[in-house]
PDB file of C-alpha atoms in Angstrom:
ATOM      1  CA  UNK A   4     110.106 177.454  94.756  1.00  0.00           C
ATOM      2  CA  UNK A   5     110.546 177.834  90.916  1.00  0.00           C
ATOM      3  CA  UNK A   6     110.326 174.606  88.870  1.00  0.00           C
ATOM      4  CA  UNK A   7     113.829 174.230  88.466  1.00  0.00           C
ATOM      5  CA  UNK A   8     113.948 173.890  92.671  1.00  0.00           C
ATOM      6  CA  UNK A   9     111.928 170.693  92.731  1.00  0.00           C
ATOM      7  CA  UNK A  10     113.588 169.662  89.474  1.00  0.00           C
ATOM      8  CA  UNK A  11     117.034 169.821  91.402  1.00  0.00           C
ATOM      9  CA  UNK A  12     115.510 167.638  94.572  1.00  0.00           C
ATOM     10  CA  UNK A  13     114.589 164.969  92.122  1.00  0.00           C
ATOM     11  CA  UNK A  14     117.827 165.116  90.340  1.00  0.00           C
ATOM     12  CA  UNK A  15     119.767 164.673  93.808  1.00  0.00           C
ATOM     13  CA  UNK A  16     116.879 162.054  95.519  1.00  0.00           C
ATOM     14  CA  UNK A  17     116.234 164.780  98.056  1.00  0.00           C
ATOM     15  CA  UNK A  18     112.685 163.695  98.542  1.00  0.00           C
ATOM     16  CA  UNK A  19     111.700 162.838 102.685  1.00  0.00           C
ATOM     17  CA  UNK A  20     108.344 164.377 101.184  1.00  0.00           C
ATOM     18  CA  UNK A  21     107.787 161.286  99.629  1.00  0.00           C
ATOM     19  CA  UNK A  22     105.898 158.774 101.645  1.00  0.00           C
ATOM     20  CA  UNK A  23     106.471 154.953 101.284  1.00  0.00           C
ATOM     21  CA  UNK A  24     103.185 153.763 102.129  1.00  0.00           C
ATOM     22  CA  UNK A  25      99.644 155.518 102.148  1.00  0.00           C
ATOM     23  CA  UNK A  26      98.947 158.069 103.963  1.00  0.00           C
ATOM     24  CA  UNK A  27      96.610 157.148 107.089  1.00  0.00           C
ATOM     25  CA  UNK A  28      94.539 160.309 106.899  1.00  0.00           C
ATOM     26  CA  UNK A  29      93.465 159.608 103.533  1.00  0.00           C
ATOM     27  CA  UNK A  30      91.968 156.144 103.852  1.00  0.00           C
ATOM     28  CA  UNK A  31      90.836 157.627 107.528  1.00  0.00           C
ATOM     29  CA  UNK A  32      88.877 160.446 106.065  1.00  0.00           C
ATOM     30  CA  UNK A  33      88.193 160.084 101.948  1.00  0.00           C
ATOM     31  CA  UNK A  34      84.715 159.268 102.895  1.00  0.00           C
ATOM     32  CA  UNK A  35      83.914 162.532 104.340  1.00  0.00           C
ATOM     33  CA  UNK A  36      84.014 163.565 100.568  1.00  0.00           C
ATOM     34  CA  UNK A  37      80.913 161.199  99.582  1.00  0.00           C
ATOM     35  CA  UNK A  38      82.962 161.052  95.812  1.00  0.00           C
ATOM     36  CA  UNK A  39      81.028 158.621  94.027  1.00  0.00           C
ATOM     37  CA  UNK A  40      83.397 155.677  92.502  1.00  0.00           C
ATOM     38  CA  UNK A  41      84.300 156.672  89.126  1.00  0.00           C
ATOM     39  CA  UNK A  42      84.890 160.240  89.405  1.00  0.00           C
ATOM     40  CA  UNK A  43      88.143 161.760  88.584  1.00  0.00           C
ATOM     41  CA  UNK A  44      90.259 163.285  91.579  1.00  0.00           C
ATOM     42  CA  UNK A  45      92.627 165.591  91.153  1.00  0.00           C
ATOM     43  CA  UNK A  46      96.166 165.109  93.268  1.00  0.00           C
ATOM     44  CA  UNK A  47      98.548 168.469  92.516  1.00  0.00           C
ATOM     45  CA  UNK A  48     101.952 168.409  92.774  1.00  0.00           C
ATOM     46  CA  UNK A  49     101.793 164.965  92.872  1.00  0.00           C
ATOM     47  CA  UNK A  50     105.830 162.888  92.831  1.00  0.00           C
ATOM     48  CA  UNK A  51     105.223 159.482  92.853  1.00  0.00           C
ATOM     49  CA  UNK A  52     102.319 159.059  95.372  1.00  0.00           C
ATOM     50  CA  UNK A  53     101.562 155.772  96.051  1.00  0.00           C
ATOM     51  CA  UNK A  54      98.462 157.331  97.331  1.00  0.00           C
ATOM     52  CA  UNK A  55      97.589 157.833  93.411  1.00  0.00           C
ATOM     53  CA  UNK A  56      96.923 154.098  93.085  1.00  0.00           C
ATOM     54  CA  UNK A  57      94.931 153.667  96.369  1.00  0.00           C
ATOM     55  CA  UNK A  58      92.336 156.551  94.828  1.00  0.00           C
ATOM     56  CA  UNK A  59      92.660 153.914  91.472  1.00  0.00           C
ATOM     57  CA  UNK A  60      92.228 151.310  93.440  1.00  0.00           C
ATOM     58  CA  UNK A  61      88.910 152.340  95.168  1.00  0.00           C
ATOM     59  CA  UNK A  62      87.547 152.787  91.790  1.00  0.00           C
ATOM     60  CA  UNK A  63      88.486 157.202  91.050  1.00  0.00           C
ATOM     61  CA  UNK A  64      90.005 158.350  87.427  1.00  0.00           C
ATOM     62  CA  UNK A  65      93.149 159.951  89.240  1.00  0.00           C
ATOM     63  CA  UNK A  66      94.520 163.184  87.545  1.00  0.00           C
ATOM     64  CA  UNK A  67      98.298 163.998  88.706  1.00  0.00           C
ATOM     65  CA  UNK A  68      99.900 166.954  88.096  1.00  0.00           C
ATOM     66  CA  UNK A  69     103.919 166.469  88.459  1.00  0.00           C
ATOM     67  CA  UNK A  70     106.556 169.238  87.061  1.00  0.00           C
ATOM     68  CA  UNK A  71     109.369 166.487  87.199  1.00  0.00           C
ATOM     69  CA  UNK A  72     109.702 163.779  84.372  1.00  0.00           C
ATOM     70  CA  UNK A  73     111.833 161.282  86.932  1.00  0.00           C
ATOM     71  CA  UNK A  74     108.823 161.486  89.413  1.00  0.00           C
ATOM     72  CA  UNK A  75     106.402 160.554  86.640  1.00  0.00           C
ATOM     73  CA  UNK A  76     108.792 157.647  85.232  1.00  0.00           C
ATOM     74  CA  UNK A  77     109.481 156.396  88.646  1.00  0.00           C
ATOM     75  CA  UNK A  78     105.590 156.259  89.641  1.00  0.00           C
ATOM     76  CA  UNK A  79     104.963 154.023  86.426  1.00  0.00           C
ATOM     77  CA  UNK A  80     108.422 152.094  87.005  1.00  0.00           C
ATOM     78  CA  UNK A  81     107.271 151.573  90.683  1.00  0.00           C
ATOM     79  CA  UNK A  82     104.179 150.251  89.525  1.00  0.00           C
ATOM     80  CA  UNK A  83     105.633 148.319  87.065  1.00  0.00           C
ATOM     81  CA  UNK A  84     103.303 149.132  84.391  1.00  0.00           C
ATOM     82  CA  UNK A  85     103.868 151.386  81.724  1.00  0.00           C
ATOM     83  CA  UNK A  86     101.779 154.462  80.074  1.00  0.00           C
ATOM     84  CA  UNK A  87     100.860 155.457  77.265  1.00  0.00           C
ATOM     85  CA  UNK A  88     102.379 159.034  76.081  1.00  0.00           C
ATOM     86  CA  UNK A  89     100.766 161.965  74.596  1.00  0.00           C
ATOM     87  CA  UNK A  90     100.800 165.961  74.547  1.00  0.00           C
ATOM     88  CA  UNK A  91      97.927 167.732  75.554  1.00  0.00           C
ATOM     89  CA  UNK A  92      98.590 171.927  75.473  1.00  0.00           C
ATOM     90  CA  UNK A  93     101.705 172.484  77.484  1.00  0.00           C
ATOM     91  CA  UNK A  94     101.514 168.757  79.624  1.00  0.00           C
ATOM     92  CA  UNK A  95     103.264 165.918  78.435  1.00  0.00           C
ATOM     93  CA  UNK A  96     100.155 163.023  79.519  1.00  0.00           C
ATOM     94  CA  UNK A  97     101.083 159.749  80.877  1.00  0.00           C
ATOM     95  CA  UNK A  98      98.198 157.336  81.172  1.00  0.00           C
ATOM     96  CA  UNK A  99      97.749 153.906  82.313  1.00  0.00           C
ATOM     97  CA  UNK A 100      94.063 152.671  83.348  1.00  0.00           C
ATOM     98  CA  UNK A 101      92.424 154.827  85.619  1.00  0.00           C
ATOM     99  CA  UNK A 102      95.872 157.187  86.424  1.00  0.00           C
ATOM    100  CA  UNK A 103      96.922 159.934  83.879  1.00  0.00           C
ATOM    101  CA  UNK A 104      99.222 162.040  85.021  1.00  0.00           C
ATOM    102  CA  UNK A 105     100.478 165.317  83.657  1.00  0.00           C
ATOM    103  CA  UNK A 106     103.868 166.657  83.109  1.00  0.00           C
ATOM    104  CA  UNK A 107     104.580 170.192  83.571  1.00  0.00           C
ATOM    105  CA  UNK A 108     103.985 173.221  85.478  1.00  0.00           C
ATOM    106  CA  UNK A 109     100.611 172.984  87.305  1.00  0.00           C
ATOM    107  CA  UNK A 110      99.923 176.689  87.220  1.00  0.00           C
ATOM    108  CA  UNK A 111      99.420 176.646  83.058  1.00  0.00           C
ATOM    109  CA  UNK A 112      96.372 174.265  83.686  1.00  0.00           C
ATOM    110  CA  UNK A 113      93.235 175.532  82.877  1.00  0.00           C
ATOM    111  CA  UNK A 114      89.503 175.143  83.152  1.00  0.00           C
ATOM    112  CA  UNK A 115      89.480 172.931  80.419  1.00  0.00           C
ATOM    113  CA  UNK A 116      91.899 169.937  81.434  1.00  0.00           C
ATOM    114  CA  UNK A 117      89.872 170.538  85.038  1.00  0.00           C
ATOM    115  CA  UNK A 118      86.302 170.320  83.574  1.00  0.00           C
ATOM    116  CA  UNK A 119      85.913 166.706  84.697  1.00  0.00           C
ATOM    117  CA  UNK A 120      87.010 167.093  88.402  1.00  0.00           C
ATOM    118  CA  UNK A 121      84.713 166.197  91.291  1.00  0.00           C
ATOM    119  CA  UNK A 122      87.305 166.198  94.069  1.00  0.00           C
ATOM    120  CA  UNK A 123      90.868 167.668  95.138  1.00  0.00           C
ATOM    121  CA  UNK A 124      93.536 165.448  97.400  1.00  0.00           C
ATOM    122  CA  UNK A 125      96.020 167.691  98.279  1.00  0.00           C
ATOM    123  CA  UNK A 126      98.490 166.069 100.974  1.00  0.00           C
ATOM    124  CA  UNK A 127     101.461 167.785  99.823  1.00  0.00           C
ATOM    125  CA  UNK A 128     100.789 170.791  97.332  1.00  0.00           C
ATOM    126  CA  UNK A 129      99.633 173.545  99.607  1.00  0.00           C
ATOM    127  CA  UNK A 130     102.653 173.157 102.114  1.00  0.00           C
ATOM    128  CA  UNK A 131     105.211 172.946  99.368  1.00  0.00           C
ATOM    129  CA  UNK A 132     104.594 176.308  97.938  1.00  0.00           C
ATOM    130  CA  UNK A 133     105.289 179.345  99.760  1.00  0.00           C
ATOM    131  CA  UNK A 134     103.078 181.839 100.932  1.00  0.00           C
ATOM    132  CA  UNK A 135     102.179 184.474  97.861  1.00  0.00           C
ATOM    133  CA  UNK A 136     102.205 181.286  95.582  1.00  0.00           C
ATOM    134  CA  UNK A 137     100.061 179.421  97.642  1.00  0.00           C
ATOM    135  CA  UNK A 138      97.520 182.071  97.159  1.00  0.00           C
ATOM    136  CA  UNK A 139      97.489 181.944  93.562  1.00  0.00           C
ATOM    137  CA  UNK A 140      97.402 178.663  93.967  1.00  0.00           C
ATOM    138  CA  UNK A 141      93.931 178.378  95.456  1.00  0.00           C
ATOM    139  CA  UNK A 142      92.924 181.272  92.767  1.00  0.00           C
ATOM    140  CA  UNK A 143      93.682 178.768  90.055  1.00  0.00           C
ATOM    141  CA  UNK A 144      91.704 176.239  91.869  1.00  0.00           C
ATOM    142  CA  UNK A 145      88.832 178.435  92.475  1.00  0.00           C
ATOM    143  CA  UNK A 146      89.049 179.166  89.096  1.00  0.00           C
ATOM    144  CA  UNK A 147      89.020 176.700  87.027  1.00  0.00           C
ATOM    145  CA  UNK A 148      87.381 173.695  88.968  1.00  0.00           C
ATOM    146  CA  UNK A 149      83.872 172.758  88.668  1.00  0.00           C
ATOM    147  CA  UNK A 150      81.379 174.560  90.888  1.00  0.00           C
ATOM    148  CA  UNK A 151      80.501 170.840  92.751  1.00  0.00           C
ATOM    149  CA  UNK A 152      84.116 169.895  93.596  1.00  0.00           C
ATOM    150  CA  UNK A 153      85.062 168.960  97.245  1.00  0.00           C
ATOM    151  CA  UNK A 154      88.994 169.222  98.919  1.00  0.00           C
ATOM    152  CA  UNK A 155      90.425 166.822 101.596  1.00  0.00           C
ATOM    153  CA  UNK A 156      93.833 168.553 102.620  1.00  0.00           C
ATOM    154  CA  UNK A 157      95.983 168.207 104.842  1.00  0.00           C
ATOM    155  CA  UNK A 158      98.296 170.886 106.114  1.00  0.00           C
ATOM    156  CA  UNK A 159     101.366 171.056 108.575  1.00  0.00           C
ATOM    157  CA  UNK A 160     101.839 173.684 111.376  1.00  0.00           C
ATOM    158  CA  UNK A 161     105.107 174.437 113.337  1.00  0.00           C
ATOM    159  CA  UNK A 162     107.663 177.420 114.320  1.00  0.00           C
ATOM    160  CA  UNK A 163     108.501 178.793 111.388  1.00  0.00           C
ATOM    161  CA  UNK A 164     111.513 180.890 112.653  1.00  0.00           C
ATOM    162  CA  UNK A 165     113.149 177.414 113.719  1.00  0.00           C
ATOM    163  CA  UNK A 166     112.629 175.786 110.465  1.00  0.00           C
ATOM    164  CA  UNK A 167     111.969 176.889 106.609  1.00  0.00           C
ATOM    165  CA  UNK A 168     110.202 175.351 104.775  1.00  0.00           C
ATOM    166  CA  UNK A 169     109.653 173.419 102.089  1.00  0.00           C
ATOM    167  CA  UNK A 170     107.373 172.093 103.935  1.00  0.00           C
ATOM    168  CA  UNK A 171     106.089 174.809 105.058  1.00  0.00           C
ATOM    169  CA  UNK A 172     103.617 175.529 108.305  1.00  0.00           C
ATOM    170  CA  UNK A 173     100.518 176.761 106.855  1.00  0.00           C
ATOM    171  CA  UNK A 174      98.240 177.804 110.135  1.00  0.00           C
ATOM    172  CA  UNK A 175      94.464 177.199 110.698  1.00  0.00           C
ATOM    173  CA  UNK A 176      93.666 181.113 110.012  1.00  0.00           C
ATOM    174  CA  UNK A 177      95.880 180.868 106.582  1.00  0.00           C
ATOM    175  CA  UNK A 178      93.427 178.285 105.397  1.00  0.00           C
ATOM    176  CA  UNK A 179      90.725 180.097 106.556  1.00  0.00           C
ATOM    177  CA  UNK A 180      91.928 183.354 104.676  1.00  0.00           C
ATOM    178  CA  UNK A 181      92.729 181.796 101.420  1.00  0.00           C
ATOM    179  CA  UNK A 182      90.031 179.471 101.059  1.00  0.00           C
ATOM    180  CA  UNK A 183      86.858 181.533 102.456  1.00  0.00           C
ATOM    181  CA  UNK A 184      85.801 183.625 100.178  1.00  0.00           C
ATOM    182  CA  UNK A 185      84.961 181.040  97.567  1.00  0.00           C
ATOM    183  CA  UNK A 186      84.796 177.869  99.798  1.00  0.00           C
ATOM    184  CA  UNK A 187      83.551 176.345 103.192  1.00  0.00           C
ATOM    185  CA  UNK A 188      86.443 175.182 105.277  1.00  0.00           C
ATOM    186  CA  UNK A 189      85.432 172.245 107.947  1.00  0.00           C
ATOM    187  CA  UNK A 190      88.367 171.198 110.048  1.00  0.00           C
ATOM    188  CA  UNK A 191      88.221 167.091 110.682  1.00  0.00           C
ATOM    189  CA  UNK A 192      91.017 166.717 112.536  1.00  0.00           C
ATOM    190  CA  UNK A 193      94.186 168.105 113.937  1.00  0.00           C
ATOM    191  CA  UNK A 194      96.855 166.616 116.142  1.00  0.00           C
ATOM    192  CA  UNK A 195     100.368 167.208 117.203  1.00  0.00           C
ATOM    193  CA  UNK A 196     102.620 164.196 115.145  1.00  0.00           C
ATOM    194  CA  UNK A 197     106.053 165.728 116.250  1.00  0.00           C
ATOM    195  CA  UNK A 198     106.817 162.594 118.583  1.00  0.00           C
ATOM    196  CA  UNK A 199     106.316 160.184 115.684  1.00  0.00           C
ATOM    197  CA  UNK A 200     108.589 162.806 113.133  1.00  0.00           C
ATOM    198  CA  UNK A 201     112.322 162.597 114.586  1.00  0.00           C
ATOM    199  CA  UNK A 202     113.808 164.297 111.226  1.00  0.00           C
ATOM    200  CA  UNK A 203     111.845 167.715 112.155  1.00  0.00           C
ATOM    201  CA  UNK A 204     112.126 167.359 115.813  1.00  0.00           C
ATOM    202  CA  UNK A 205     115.908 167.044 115.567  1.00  0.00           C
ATOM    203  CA  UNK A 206     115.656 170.312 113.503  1.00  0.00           C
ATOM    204  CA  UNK A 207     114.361 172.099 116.927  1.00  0.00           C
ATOM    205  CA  UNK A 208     110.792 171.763 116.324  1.00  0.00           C
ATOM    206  CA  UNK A 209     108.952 172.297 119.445  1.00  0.00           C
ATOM    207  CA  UNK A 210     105.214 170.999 118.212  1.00  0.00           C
ATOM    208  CA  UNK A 211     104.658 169.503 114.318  1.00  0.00           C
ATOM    209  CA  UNK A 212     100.568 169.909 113.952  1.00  0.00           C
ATOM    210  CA  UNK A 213      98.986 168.288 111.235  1.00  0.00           C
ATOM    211  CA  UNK A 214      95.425 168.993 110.317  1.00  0.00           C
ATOM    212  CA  UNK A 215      92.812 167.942 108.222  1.00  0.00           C
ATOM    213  CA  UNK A 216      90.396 169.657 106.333  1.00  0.00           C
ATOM    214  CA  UNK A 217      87.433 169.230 103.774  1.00  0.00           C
ATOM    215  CA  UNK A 218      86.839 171.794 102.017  1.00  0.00           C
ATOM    216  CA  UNK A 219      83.445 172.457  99.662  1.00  0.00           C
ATOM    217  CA  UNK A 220      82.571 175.273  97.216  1.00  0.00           C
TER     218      UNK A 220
END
């Protein structure tokens, strides 16, 4: 799960991760957050979300976080505007509007490009990195993030031993263990997708859970 694995899925368009419309859950639960309109939300590991422009659109400053310069390119292309370019510490910073996103390898951010964050949307970070990096993951968050933010994520759950990941099933105690000790964990929905997910039932899945968390310091 190095950089140059995600660079190489770009490079061949190996990206089912990549949704083509917004996901449900977030328009279903953002509101559990109470973010008020203006506040910058951070989205990790971000691609080319289109879920990036409905946070713009509801009025957030939306802070991506991509490794991959094609993803970046491709969100502006997609949008058909185009950003202005600059280099802040080891991120190459795209910014159009109310969306800046930043190029380059998420773990070298620090408290200081994450002083102005009120809230976390992470539909696709946690389950793309496998297990010992997902725990410094969540160190990094707990970290460097304000004391006030607030987390909506959403996680996937299945047999591991019939499919590995990326994406990977992260389980309701994982969550509990890595984000505990620094954050409350409130579970807002769960619910077994596999019959609407034929690519990872044909793969032998049994049972595809997705759940949905928000998640407070």
């Amino acid at each position: 799960m190095e950089i140059s694995f995600w660079q190489q899925r770009w490079q061949e368009n190996q990206i089912g991760f990549h949704l083509d419309h917004i996901n449900p859950y977030l328009s279903r639960f953002w509101q559990h957050l109470d973010i008020d309109a203006g506040a910058q939300v951070l989205v990790p590991l971000c691609g080319k979300s289109l879920d990036m422009s409905w946070l713009a659109s509801q009025g957030y400053q939306v802070l991506g976080v991509e490794c991959n310069q094609k993803a970046v390119d491709s969100f502006f292309s997609e949008q058909a505007v185009s950003a202005q370019i600059r280099e802040i510490k080891d991120f190459r910073v795209h910014q159009c509007d109310n969306i800046s996103l930043l190029q380059g390898d998420f773990f070298k951010l620090d408290q200081s490009l994450l002083a102005e964050t009120s809230a976390v949307y992470d539909r696709a970070s946690l389950v793309a990195l496998p297990e010992a990096m997902r725990k410094d993951y969540v160190k990094l968050l707990a970290r460097h993030l304000p004391a006030s933010v607030k987390m909506l994520l959403v996680t996937l759950e299945y047999d591991q031993t019939a499919m590995s990941g990326p994406p990977f099933s992260v389980t309701a105690e994982e969550v509990e263990r890595l984000y505990s000790e620094q954050f409350t964990v409130d579970l807002l929905h769960e619910e077994d997708v596999l019959s609407e997910q034929p690519r990872f039932r044909d793969r032998g899945l049994d049972y595809l859970i997705e759940r949905v968390y928000s998640i407070t310091r």
